[in-house]
XYZ file of C-alpha atoms in Angstrom:
108
model
C -120.389 -59.397 -149.444
C -122.753 -62.321 -149.777
C -125.566 -60.130 -148.468
C -124.980 -57.418 -151.061
C -124.874 -59.998 -153.849
C -128.191 -61.400 -152.615
C -129.683 -57.928 -152.671
C -128.446 -57.380 -156.216
C -129.957 -60.641 -157.396
C -133.325 -59.995 -155.791
C -133.383 -56.456 -157.177
C -132.864 -57.694 -160.722
C -136.177 -57.632 -162.597
C -137.382 -60.818 -164.218
C -136.791 -61.017 -167.931
C -139.672 -60.858 -170.365
C -140.124 -62.556 -173.700
C -137.888 -60.719 -176.112
C -137.711 -60.482 -179.879
C -135.111 -62.922 -181.238
C -134.786 -60.979 -184.513
C -133.899 -57.815 -182.614
C -131.595 -59.914 -180.433
C -129.757 -61.228 -183.496
C -129.138 -57.664 -184.696
C -127.907 -56.621 -181.245
C -125.667 -59.688 -181.029
C -124.038 -58.848 -184.351
C -123.488 -55.250 -183.244
C -122.394 -55.748 -179.631
C -121.191 -59.332 -179.185
C -119.733 -60.668 -182.430
C -116.259 -59.224 -181.920
C -115.612 -61.924 -179.302
C -118.445 -64.482 -179.568
C -119.612 -66.561 -182.512
C -123.205 -65.322 -182.573
C -124.426 -67.039 -185.740
C -127.211 -69.590 -185.695
C -124.918 -72.154 -187.313
C -121.869 -71.131 -185.330
C -119.097 -73.364 -184.142
C -119.746 -74.900 -180.743
C -116.871 -73.410 -178.731
C -116.372 -72.499 -175.085
C -113.715 -69.750 -174.831
C -115.260 -67.339 -175.320
C -118.440 -69.327 -175.611
C -120.354 -69.313 -178.845
C -123.976 -68.365 -178.460
C -124.853 -71.931 -179.525
C -122.891 -73.256 -176.524
C -124.471 -70.714 -174.184
C -127.932 -71.786 -175.387
C -127.217 -75.406 -174.480
C -125.426 -74.924 -171.168
C -127.271 -71.968 -169.598
C -130.910 -71.353 -168.736
C -132.600 -68.184 -169.927
C -132.456 -66.872 -166.355
C -128.700 -67.487 -166.209
C -128.156 -65.783 -169.558
C -130.226 -62.781 -168.495
C -128.341 -62.466 -165.207
C -124.949 -62.819 -166.862
C -125.711 -59.992 -169.294
C -127.619 -57.761 -166.858
C -125.419 -57.821 -163.777
C -122.875 -55.021 -163.923
C -119.883 -57.207 -163.036
C -117.783 -58.029 -166.106
C -116.490 -61.554 -166.597
C -113.477 -62.747 -168.515
C -113.008 -59.359 -170.112
C -116.630 -58.956 -171.177
C -117.699 -55.314 -171.147
C -120.436 -54.138 -168.802
C -123.043 -54.596 -171.517
C -125.880 -54.600 -168.972
C -125.053 -50.958 -168.250
C -125.083 -50.061 -171.953
C -128.242 -51.792 -173.180
C -131.696 -51.376 -171.642
C -133.584 -54.365 -170.230
C -135.727 -54.724 -173.350
C -132.567 -55.131 -175.426
C -131.229 -57.680 -172.933
C -134.529 -59.578 -173.231
C -134.069 -59.564 -177.009
C -130.526 -60.945 -176.681
C -131.749 -63.683 -174.335
C -134.545 -64.614 -176.759
C -132.074 -64.853 -179.632
C -129.560 -66.931 -177.683
C -132.302 -69.268 -176.426
C -133.522 -69.728 -180.009
C -130.151 -71.274 -180.898
C -130.471 -74.239 -178.548
C -129.864 -77.553 -180.266
C -128.944 -80.982 -178.947
C -125.314 -81.410 -177.958
C -123.535 -83.148 -180.805
C -125.966 -81.921 -183.455
C -124.242 -80.984 -186.670
C -123.673 -77.306 -187.313
C -126.575 -75.957 -189.287
C -129.230 -78.198 -187.767
C -131.686 -76.785 -185.264
């Protein structure tokens, strides 16, 4: 099992710089039912707001979490629905939300 996971991770293409504006539109369409996807969203962990994801996960981790076909905590297999360019856009949008922990909502 560990071997097959290693193969899956090495087969995953590296993410490219995406378009955060396109990512915001995709987030509203595909992710907002469960996640707070707004730029000034509440900093919550279950399910995580995109602001929390931006602080606690690297872009590589975000890309892998979306792209790998294994669902987590009830998340749909979004990596099988969206193409890699769209995933890159989502990653770019989420990364654009990073702000210091403890920063007031609305400040970037």
